C-alpha positions as a printed NumPy array, in Angstrom:
array([[-61.794, 113.155, -14.885],
       [-64.824, 110.894, -14.559],
       [-67.779, 112.892, -13.211],
       [-70.769, 111.321, -11.541],
       [-74.251, 112.64 , -12.21 ],
       [-77.139, 113.376,  -9.89 ],
       [-80.675, 114.534, -10.713],
       [-82.549, 116.712,  -8.215],
       [-86.289, 116.827,  -8.784],
       [-89.337, 118.386,  -7.241],
       [-89.72 , 121.062,  -4.633],
       [-89.473, 124.729,  -5.475],
       [-86.588, 126.309,  -7.365],
       [-85.018, 127.595,  -4.143],
       [-85.192, 124.168,  -2.494],
       [-83.672, 122.453,  -5.538],
       [-80.889, 125.045,  -5.651],
       [-79.936, 124.433,  -2.023],
       [-79.904, 120.665,  -2.527],
       [-77.979, 121.023,  -5.807],
       [-75.363, 123.204,  -4.138],
       [-74.665, 120.455,  -1.587],
       [-74.347, 117.904,  -4.378],
       [-71.99 , 120.098,  -6.42 ],
       [-69.911, 120.767,  -3.28 ],
       [-69.344, 117.001,  -3.186],
       [-67.948, 116.989,  -6.748],
       [-70.968, 115.566,  -8.536],
       [-72.579, 117.033, -11.612],
       [-76.123, 118.054, -10.854],
       [-79.11 , 118.551, -13.098],
       [-82.211, 120.157, -11.629],
       [-85.532, 118.85 , -12.932],
       [-88.956, 120.292, -12.11 ],
       [-91.048, 117.128, -11.644],
       [-90.496, 113.464, -10.969],
       [-92.212, 112.548, -14.247],
       [-89.612, 114.611, -16.123],
       [-86.927, 112.545, -14.371],
       [-88.276, 109.415, -16.056],
       [-88.051, 111.144, -19.433],
       [-84.464, 112.254, -18.706],
       [-83.519, 108.728, -17.613],
       [-84.509, 107.426, -21.038],
       [-81.434, 109.297, -22.317],
       [-78.98 , 109.142, -19.419],
       [-78.969, 107.293, -16.105],
       [-77.468, 109.169, -13.14 ],
       [-75.76 , 107.59 , -10.144],
       [-78.259, 109.23 ,  -7.786],
       [-81.706, 110.816,  -7.92 ],
       [-82.854, 113.11 ,  -5.117],
       [-86.618, 113.652,  -4.881],
       [-86.999, 116.813,  -2.867],
       [-90.78 , 116.977,  -2.873],
       [-93.82 , 115.555,  -1.145],
       [-95.419, 112.498,  -2.74 ],
       [-97.467, 109.648,  -1.338],
       [-95.871, 106.241,  -0.926],
       [-98.114, 104.921,  -3.685],
       [-96.892, 107.641,  -6.098],
       [-93.263, 106.963,  -5.181],
       [-93.644, 103.195,  -5.563],
       [-95.224, 103.65 ,  -9.002],
       [-92.52 , 106.117, -10.013],
       [-89.704, 103.832,  -8.845],
       [-91.34 , 100.963, -10.745],
       [-91.193, 103.05 , -13.944],
       [-87.565, 103.964, -13.254],
       [-86.493, 100.38 , -12.546],
       [-88.194,  99.152, -15.744],
       [-85.957, 101.371, -17.908],
       [-82.73 ,  99.961, -19.36 ],
       [-80.11 , 100.438, -16.591],
       [-82.902, 101.846, -14.409],
       [-81.758,  99.658, -11.511],
       [-78.566, 101.706, -11.241],
       [-79.501, 104.94 ,  -9.48 ],
       [-79.788, 105.275,  -5.752],
       [-82.959, 107.236,  -4.995],
       [-83.111, 109.556,  -2.007],
       [-86.521, 110.826,  -0.957],
       [-87.293, 113.656,   1.439],
       [-89.783, 112.335,   3.966],
       [-92.913, 114.474,   3.839],
       [-93.982, 115.706,   7.276],
       [-97.398, 114.117,   6.728],
       [-96.043, 110.573,   6.344],
       [-96.843, 108.088,   9.032],
       [-94.042, 105.843,  10.224],
       [-95.731, 102.722,   8.851],
       [-96.059, 104.253,   5.373],
       [-92.389, 105.245,   5.338],
       [-91.304, 101.762,   6.354],
       [-93.552, 100.229,   3.716],
       [-92.029, 102.442,   1.014],
       [-88.506, 101.557,   2.098],
       [-89.198,  97.823,   2.036],
       [-91.162,  97.723,  -1.183],
       [-88.494,  99.08 ,  -3.509],
       [-84.781,  98.536,  -3.873],
       [-82.286, 101.339,  -3.241],
       [-84.89 , 103.864,  -2.127],
       [-83.805, 105.728,   0.981],
       [-86.221, 107.95 ,   2.873],
       [-84.383, 110.807,   4.566],
       [-85.878, 112.603,   7.542],
       [-87.335, 115.961,   6.638],
       [-85.728, 117.793,   9.555],
       [-82.231, 116.4  ,   8.844],
       [-82.542, 116.032,   5.086],
       [-79.404, 117.91 ,   4.024],
       [-77.225, 116.33 ,   6.712],
       [-78.362, 112.848,   5.671],
       [-77.863, 113.773,   2.005],
       [-74.216, 114.633,   2.722],
       [-73.793, 111.193,   4.29 ],
       [-75.067, 109.41 ,   1.169],
       [-72.914, 111.538,  -1.12 ],
       [-69.795, 110.168,   0.549],
       [-70.512, 106.735,  -0.966],
       [-71.139, 107.885,  -4.543]])
């Protein structure tokens, strides 16, 4: 059987576990990673189908991080899902979504429901 891989990064251990459980329930392998910088290091070895960033970061930080990811060999492959921080303004969210390819900002209040939707297409 061909398994698909997802990285879950950021947030606290409890938050990552809840997100990971949803991913595993959808028949994906899941690796939990503490920080988004550690995701870049992991992607130098293996590229997952999806990366879920379950943490608060500014749009500038996310754009820089996605730039590092996309510059890796096969770094254009993963779909990146980002939990929208409550502090984001609508204009910042829209800017982040337009400025990078395959970055989806999920609403904080409906994050896990929207995550399930994206997992259907993986």
